[in-house]
Tab-separated table of C-alpha atoms in Angstrom:
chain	number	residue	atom	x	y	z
A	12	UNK	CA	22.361	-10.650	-0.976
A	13	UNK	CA	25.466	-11.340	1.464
A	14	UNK	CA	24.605	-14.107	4.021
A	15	UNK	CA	23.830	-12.958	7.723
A	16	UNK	CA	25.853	-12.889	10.329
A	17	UNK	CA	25.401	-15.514	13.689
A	18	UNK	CA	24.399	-12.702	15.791
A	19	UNK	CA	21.434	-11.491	12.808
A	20	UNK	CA	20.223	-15.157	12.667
A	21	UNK	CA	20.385	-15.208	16.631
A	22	UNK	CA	18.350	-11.411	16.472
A	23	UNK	CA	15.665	-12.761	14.774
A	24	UNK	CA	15.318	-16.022	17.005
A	25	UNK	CA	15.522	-13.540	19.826
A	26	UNK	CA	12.572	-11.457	18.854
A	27	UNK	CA	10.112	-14.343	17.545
A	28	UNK	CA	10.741	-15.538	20.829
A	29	UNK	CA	10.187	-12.131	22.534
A	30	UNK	CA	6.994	-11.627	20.260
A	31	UNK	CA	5.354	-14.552	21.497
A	32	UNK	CA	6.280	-13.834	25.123
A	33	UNK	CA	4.755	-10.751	25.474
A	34	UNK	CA	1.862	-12.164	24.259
A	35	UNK	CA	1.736	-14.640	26.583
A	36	UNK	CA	2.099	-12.679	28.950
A	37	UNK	CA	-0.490	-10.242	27.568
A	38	UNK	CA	-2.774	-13.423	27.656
A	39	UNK	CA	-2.530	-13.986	31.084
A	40	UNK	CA	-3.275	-10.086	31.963
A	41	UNK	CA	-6.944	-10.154	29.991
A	42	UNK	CA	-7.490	-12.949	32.327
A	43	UNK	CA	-6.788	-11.424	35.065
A	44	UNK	CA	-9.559	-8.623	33.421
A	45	UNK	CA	-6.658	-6.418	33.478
A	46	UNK	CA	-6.379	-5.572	30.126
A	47	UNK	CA	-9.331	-3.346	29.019
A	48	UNK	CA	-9.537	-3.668	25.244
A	49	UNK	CA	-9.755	-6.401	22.891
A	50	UNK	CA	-6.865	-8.579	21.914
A	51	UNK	CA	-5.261	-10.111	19.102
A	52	UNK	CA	-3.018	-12.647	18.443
A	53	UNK	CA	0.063	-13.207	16.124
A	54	UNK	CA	0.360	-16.866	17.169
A	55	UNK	CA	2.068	-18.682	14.031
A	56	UNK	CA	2.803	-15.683	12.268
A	57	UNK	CA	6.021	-13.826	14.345
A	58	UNK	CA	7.965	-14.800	11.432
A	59	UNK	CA	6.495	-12.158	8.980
A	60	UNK	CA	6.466	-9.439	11.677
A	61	UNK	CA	9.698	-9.704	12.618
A	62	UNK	CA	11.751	-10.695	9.436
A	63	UNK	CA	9.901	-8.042	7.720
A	64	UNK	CA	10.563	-5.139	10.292
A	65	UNK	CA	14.585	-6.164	10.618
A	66	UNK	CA	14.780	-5.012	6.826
A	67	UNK	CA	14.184	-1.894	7.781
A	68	UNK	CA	17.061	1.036	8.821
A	69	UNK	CA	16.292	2.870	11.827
A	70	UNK	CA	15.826	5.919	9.751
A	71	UNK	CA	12.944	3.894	8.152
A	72	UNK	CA	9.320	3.842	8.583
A	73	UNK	CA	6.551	1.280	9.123
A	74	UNK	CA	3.162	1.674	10.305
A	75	UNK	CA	2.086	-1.907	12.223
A	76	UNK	CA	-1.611	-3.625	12.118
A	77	UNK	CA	-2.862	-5.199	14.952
A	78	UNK	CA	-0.564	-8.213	14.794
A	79	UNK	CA	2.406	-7.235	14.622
A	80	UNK	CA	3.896	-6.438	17.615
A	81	UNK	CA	7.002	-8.300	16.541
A	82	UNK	CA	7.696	-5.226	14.393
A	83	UNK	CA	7.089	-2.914	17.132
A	84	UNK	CA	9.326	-4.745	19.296
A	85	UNK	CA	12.115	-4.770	16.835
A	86	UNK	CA	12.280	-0.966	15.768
A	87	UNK	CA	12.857	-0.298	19.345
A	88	UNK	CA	9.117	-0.324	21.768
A	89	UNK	CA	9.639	-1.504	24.991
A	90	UNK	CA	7.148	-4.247	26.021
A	91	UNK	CA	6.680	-2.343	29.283
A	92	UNK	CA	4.794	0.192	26.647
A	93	UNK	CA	3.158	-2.282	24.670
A	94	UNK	CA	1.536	-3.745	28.164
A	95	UNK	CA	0.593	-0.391	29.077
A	96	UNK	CA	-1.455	0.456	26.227
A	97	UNK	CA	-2.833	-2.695	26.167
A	98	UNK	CA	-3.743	-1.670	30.335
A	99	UNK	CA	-5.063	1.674	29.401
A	100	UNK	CA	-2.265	3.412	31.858
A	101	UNK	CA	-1.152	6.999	32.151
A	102	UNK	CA	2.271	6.681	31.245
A	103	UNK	CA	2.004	6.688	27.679
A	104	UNK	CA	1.616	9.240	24.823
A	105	UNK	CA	-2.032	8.293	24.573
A	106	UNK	CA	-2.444	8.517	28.067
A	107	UNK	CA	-4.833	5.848	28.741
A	108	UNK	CA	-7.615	6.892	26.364
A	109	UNK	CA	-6.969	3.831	23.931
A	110	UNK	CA	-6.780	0.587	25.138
A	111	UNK	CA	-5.728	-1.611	22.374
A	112	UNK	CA	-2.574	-1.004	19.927
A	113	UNK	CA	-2.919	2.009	18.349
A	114	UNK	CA	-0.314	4.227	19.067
A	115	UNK	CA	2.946	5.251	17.762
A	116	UNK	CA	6.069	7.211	17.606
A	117	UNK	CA	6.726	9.881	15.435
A	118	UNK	CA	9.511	11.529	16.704
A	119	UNK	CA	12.133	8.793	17.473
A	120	UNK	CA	11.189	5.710	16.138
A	121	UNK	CA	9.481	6.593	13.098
A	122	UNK	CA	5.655	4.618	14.010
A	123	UNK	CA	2.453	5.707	12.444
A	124	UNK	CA	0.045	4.768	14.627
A	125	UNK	CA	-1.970	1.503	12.827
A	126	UNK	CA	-5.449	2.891	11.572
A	127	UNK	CA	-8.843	0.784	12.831
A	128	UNK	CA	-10.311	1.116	8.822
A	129	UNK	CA	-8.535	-1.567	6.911
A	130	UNK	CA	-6.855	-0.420	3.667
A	131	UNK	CA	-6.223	3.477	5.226
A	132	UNK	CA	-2.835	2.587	5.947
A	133	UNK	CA	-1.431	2.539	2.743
A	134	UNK	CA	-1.904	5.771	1.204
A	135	UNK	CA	-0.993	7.067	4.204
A	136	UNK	CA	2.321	5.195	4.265
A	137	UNK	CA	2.751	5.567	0.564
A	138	UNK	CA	2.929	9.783	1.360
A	139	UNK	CA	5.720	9.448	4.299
A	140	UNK	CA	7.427	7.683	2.132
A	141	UNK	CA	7.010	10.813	-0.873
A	142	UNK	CA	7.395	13.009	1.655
A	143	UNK	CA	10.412	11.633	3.018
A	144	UNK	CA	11.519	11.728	-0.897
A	145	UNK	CA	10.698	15.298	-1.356
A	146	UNK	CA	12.885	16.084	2.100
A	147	UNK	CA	16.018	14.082	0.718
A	148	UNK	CA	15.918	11.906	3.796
A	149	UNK	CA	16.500	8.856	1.276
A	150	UNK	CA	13.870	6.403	4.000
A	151	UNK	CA	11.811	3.618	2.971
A	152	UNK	CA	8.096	3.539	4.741
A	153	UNK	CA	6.223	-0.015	4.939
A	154	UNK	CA	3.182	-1.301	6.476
A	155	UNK	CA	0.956	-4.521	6.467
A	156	UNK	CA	-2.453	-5.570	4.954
A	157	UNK	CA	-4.378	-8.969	5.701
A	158	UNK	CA	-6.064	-11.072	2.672
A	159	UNK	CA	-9.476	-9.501	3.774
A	160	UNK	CA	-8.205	-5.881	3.991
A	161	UNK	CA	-7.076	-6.422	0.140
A	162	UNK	CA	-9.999	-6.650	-0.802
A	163	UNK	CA	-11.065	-3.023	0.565
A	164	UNK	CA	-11.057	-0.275	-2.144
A	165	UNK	CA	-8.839	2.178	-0.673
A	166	UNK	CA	-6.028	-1.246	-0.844
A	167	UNK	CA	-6.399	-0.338	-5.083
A	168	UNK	CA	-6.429	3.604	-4.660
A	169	UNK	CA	-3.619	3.541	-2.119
A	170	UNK	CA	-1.492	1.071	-4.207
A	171	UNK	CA	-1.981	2.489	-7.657
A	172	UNK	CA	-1.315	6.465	-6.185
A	173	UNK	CA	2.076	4.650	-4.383
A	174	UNK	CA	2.599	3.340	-8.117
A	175	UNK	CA	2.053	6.026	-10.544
A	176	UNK	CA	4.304	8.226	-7.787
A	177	UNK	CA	6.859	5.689	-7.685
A	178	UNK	CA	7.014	6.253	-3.866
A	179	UNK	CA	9.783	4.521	-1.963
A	180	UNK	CA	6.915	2.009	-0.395
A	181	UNK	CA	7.193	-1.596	0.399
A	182	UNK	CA	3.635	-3.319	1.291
A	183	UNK	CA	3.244	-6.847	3.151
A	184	UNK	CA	0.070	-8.586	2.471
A	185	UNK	CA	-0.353	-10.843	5.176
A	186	UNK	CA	-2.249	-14.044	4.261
A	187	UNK	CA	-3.296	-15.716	7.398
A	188	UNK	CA	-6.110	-17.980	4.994
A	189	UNK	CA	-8.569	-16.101	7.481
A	190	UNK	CA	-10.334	-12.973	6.923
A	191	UNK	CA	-11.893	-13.071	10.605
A	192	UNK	CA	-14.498	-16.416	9.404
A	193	UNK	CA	-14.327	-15.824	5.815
A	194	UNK	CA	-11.864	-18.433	3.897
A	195	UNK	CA	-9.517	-16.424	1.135
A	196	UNK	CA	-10.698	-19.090	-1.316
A	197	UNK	CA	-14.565	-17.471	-0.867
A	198	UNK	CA	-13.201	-13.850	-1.276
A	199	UNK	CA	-10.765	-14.103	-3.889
A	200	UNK	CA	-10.386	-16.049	-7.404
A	201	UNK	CA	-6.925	-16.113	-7.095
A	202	UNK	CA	-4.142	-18.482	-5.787
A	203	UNK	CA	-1.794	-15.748	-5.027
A	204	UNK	CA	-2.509	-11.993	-3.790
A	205	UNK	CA	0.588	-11.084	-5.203
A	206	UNK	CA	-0.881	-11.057	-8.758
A	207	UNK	CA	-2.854	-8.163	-7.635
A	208	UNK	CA	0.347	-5.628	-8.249
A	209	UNK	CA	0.392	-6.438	-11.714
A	210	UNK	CA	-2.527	-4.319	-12.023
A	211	UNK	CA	-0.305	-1.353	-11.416
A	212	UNK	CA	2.772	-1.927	-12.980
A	213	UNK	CA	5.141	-2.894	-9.989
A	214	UNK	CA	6.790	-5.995	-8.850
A	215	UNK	CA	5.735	-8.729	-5.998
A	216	UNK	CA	7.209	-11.145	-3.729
A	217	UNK	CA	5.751	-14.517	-2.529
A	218	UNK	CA	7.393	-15.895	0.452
A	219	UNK	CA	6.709	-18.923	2.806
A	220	UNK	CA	5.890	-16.792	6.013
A	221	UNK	CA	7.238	-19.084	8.679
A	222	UNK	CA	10.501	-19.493	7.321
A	223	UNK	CA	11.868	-15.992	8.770
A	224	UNK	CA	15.391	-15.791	6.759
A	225	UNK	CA	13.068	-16.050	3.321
A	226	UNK	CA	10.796	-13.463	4.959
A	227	UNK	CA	13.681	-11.550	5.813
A	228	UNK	CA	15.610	-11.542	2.559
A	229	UNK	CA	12.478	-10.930	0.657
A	230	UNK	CA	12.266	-7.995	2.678
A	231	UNK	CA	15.677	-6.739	2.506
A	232	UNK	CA	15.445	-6.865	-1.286
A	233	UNK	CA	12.218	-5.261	-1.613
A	234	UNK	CA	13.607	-2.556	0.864
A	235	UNK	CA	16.797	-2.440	-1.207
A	236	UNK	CA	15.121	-1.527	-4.333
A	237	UNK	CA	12.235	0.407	-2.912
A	238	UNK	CA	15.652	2.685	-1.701
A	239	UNK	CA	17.222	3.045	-4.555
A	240	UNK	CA	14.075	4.345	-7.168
A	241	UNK	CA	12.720	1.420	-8.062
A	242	UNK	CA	9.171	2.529	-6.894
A	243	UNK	CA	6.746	0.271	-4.444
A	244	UNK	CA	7.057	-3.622	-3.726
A	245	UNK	CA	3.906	-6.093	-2.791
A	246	UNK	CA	4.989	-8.959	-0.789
A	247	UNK	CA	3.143	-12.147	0.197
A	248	UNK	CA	3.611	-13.915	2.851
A	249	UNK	CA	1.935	-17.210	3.283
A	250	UNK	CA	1.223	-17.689	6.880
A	251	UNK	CA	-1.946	-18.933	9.546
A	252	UNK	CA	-4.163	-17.157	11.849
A	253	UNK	CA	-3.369	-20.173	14.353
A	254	UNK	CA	-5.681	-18.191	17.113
A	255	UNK	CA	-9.314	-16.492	16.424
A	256	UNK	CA	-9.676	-13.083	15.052
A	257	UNK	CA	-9.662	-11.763	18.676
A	258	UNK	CA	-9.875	-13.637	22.454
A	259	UNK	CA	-13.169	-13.664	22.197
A	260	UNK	CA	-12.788	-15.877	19.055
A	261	UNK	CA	-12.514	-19.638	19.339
A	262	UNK	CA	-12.284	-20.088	15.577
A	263	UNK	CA	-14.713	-22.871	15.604
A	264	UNK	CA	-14.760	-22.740	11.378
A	265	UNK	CA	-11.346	-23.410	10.903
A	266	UNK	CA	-10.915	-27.547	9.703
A	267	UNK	CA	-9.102	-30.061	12.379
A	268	UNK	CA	-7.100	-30.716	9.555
A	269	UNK	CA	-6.185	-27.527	8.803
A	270	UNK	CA	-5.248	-26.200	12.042
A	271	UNK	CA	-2.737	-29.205	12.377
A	272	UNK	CA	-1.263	-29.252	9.578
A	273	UNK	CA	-0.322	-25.236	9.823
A	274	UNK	CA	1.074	-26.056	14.092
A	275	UNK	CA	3.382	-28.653	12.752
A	276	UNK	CA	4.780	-25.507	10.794
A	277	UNK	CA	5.429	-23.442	13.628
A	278	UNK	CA	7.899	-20.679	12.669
A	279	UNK	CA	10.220	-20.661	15.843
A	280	UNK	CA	9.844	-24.316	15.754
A	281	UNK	CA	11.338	-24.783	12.447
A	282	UNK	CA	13.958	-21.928	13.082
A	283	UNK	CA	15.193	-23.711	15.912
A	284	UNK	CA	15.885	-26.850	13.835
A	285	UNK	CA	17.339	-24.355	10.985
A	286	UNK	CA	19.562	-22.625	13.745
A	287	UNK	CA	20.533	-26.139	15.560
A	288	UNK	CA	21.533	-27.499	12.358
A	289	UNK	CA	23.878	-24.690	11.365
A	290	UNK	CA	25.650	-24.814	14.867
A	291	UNK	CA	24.359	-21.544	14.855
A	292	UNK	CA	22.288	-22.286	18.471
A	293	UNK	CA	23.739	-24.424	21.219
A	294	UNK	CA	21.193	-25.960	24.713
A	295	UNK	CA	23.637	-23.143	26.187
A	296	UNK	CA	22.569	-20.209	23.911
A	297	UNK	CA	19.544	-21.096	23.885
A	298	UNK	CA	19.015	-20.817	27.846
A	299	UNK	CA	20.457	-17.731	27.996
A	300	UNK	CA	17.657	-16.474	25.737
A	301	UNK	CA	15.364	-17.849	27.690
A	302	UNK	CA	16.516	-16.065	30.672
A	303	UNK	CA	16.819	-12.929	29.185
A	304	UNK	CA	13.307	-13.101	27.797
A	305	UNK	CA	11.809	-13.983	31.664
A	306	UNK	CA	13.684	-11.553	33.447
A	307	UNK	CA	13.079	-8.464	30.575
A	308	UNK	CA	9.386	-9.136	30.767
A	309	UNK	CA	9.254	-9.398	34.232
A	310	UNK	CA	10.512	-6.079	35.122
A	311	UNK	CA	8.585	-4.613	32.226
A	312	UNK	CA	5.232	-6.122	33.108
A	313	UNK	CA	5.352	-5.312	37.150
A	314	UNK	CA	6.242	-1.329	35.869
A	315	UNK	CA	3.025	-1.870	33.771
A	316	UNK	CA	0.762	-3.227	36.025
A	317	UNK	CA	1.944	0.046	38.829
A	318	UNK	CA	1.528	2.527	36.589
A	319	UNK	CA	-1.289	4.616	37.215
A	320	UNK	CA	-4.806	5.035	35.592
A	321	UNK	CA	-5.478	8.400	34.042
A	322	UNK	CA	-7.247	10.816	36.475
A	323	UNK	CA	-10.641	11.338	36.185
A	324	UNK	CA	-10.340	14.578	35.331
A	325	UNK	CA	-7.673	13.933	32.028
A	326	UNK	CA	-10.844	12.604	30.336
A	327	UNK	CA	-12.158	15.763	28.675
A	328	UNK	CA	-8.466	16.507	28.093
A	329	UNK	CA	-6.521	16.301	24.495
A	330	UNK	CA	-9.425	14.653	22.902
A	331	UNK	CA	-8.005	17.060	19.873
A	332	UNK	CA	-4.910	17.777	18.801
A	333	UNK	CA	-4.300	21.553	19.184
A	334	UNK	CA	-0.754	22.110	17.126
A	335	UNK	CA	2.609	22.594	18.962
A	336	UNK	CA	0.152	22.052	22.517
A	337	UNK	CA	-0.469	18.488	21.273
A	338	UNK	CA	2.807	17.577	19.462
A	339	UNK	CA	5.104	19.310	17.378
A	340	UNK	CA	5.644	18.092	13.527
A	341	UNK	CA	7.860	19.972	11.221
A	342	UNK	CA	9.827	18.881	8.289
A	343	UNK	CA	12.987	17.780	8.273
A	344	UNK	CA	15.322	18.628	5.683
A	345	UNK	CA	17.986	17.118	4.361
A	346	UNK	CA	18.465	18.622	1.689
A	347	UNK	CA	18.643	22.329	0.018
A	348	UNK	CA	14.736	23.909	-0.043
A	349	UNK	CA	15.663	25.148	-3.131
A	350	UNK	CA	15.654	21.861	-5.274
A	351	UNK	CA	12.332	21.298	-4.438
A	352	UNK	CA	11.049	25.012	-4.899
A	353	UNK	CA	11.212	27.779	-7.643
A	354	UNK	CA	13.201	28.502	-9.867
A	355	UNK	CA	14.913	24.984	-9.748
A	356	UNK	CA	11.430	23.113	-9.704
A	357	UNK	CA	9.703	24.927	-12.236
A	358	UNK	CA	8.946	23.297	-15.597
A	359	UNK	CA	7.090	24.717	-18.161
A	360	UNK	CA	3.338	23.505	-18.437
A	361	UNK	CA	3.194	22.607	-22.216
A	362	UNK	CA	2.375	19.264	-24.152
A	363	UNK	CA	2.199	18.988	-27.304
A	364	UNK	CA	1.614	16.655	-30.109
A	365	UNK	CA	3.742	17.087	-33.181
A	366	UNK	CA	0.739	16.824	-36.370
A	367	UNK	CA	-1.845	16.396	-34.363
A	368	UNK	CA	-3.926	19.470	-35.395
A	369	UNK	CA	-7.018	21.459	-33.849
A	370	UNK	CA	-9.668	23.227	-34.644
A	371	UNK	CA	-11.693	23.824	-38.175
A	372	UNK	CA	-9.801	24.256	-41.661
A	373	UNK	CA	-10.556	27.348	-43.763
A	374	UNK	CA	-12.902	25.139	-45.613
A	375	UNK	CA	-15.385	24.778	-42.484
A	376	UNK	CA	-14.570	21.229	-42.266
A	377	UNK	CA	-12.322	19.239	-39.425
A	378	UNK	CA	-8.824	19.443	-39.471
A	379	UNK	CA	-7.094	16.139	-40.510
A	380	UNK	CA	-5.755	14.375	-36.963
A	381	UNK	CA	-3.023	12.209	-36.591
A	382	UNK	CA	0.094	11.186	-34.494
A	383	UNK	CA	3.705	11.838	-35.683
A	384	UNK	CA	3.897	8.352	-35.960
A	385	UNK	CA	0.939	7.538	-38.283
A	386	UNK	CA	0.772	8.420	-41.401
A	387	UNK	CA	-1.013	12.263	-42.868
A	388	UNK	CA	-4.720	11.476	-44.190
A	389	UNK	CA	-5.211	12.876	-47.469
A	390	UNK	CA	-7.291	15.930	-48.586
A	391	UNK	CA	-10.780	15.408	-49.349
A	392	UNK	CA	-11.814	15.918	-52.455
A	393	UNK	CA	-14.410	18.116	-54.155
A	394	UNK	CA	-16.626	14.914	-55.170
A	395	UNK	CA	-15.975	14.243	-51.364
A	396	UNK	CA	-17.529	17.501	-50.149
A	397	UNK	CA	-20.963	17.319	-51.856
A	398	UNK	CA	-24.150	15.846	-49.795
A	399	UNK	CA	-25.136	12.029	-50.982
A	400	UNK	CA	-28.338	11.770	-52.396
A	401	UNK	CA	-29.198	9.545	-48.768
A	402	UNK	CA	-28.262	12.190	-46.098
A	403	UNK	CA	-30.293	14.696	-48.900
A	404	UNK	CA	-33.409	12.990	-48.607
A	405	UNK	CA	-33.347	12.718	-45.127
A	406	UNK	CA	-32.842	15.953	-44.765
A	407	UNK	CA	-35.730	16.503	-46.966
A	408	UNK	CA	-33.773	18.815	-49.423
A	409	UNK	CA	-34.718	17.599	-52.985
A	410	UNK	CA	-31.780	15.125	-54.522
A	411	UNK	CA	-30.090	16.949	-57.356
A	412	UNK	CA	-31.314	16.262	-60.645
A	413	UNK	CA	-29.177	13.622	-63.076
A	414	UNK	CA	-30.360	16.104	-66.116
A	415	UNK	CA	-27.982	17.986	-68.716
A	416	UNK	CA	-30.100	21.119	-67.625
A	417	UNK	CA	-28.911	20.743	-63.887
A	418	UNK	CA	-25.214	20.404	-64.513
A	419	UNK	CA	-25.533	23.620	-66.774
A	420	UNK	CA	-27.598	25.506	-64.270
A	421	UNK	CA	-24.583	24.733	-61.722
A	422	UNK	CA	-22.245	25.335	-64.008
A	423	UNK	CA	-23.962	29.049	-64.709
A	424	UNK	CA	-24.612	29.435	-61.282
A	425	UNK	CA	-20.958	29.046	-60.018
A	426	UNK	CA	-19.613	31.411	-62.630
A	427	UNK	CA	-22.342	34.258	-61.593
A	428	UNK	CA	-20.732	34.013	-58.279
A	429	UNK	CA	-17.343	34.338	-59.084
A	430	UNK	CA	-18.063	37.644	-60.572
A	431	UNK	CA	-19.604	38.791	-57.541
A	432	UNK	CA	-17.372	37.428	-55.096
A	433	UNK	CA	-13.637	36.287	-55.197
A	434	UNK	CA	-14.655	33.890	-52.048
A	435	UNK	CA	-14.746	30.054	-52.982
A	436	UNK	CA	-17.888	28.666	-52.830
A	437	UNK	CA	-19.505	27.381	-49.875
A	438	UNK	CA	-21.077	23.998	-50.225
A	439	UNK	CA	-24.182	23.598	-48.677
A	440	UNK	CA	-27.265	21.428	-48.099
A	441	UNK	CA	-29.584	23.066	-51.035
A	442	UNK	CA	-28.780	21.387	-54.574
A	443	UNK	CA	-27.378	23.561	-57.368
A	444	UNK	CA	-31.164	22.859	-59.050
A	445	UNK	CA	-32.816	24.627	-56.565
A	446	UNK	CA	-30.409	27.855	-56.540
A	447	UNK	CA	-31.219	28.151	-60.116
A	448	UNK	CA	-34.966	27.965	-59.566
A	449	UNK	CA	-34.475	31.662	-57.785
């Protein structure tokens, strides 16, 4: 992959930065008990987020957990709109009656709205991104899964389905080391997650997540290949829950040691030193970013915090979605209907197996079975066809007699029965001495 340009390397500074602002910033309102619902950090892990996301084309789509706001930010949400759901205000599509992050844009920026049950997200991904096949749009659909969310069985149904359909899916397992208390090592028997796509057949990534270019270029690959048929792509990225599960959280389990060791690693920290190292970042640059960032979400957050609540009276209001009343959704095509339908589509519904064989021969007994690539078993033989003396006397039919009287009782017996019938003769349970007793 060609190297980025200064202003890519500068985007994704700018947006790890902008991540972690509006965070802050979203910090400050649930003190101020103005944010209603719960909140959750990304601190320590805006490098997967954003490096992740800026693989994507704008045509694209991603569905985002609840830390990744980075992504959000970067595929085009205002953080005026990310404060307001957070606020519970009117002037959003869910109009106040959801006050953490789930909500989305399905019209213009391509957002599936993230889903509370951990796991859901990827089958649901891994059909936009067949359905976006089956349209001809040519778009790549991603989304994000913690360590403890693998471990949910609808991560295996979801992943296999996007497997065996080859779907144009690219899946980042995020592993923060934390599944809210529970360490990965106590969950899983494995040193990387990654391993867990070899169960169905499709490649994986592992990537240091606080280095953003190698999150990034993982990405872009992964994307890349997704595009152009290679079928779904598991990357992960290595990363710290620096923060508790939630504000509410002070993460009291997690070792001193730990902790430290993962805060020396800060991702903008480190991408700083990358950038200043590369003369890619000047003191200069750098406080114009800074600028930018204070005076962006300073606007955004005072429009937040005037918005208005939702009347009292909205609250019995679009609690289901009605069709067109609620929101439109129709295909898009981009490509002729008639590839995908009738005549053009239609295949006939036959397998077969050359030699493989069915039923009963003419003799009563099973057909021979084999593959084209095995070879033919050979006919029975007479001596083949006649009951052992064991199954016999189990049966409880009396074992044929050894006796030069038997063999010519059969022998008289068999031609008496060509002269009444041209049929072959049926073997059967009862010994040839017995039919000669009658």
């Amino acid at each position: 992959m060609k190297e980025l340009t200064r202003q890519q390397y500068l985007d994704l500074y700018y947006f790890m930065r902008l991540n972690r602002a509006v965070e802050d910033t979203m910090v400050k309102l649930f003190r101020q008990n103005k944010i209603v619902g719960g909140l959750y950090s990304s601190l320590g892990q805006e490098a997967v987020s954003v490096g992740t996301a800026y693989a994507l084309e704008k045509k694209d789509w991603l569905a985002p957990m609840i830390r990744n706001i980075g992504a959000l930010l970067v595929k085009g949400v205002p953080p005026r709109d990310v404060f307001m759901q957070q606020m519970a205000k009117y002037d959003l599509p869910t109009k106040g009656k959801d006050g953490t992050s789930h909500f989305g844009d399905l019209e213009n920026l391509h957002i599936v709205s993230p889903i509370s049950m951990l796991g859901d997200l990827i089958p649901v991904m891994a059909g936009v991104a067949i359905a976006g096949r089956y349209l001809g749009q040519k778009i790549v659909a991603m989304t994000w899964i913690g360590d403890g969310g693998s471990s949910t069985g609808v991560f295996h149904e979801g992943l296999n389905f996007a497997a065996v359909q080859k779907a144009p899916f690219v899946l980042v397992l995020e592993n923060n080391q934390w599944a809210y208390s529970t360490p990965v090592k106590r969950q899983v028997p494995l040193e990387n997650l990654a391993d867990r796509a070899k169960a169905y057949g499709i490649p994986s990534y592992v990537v240091d997540g606080n280095d953003v270019v190698a999150v990034y270029t993982a990405a872009k690959e992964a994307v890349d290949r997704a595009r152009q048929g290679e079928g779904p792509i598991l990357i992960e990225v290595k990363t710290f829950r620096r923060l508790g599960h939630a504000q509410h959280d002070p993460a009291e389990y997690v070792p001193k040691e730990m902790r430290a060791y993962w805060e020396a690693r800060d991702p903008i920290a480190l991408y700083e030193k990358f950038l200043t190292s590369e003369k890619l970042l000047d003191s200069k640059s750098k406080k114009e970013i800074d600028e930018k960032i204070e005076k962006l979400l300073s606007a955004e957050r005072d429009f937040a915090e005037n918005s208005p609540l939702p009347p009292a009276e909205f609250a019995a209001q679009g609690v289901y979605c009605s069709g067109d009343d609620c929101h439109k959704v129709a295909p898009k095509w981009e490509r002729s209907i008639s590839e995908v339908t009738p005549p053009k589509s239609s295949v006939p519904a036959v397998w077969s197996v050359e030699g493989f064989g069915s039923g009963k021969a003419s003799s009563g007994r099973s057909a021979p079975i084999h593959f084209g690539d095995t070879q033919k078993p050979e006919e029975p033989s007479q001596a083949d066809t006649e009951v052992p003396e064991a199954i016999a006397e189990a049966s409880k039919v009396p074992p044929k007699p050894r006796s030069v009287k038997s063999t010519n009782a059969k022998s008289t017996n068999v031609k008496m029965a060509k002269k009444k019938s041209a049929k072959p003769p049926v073997v059967s349970g009862k010994s040839p001495a017995r039919k000669a007793r009658r």
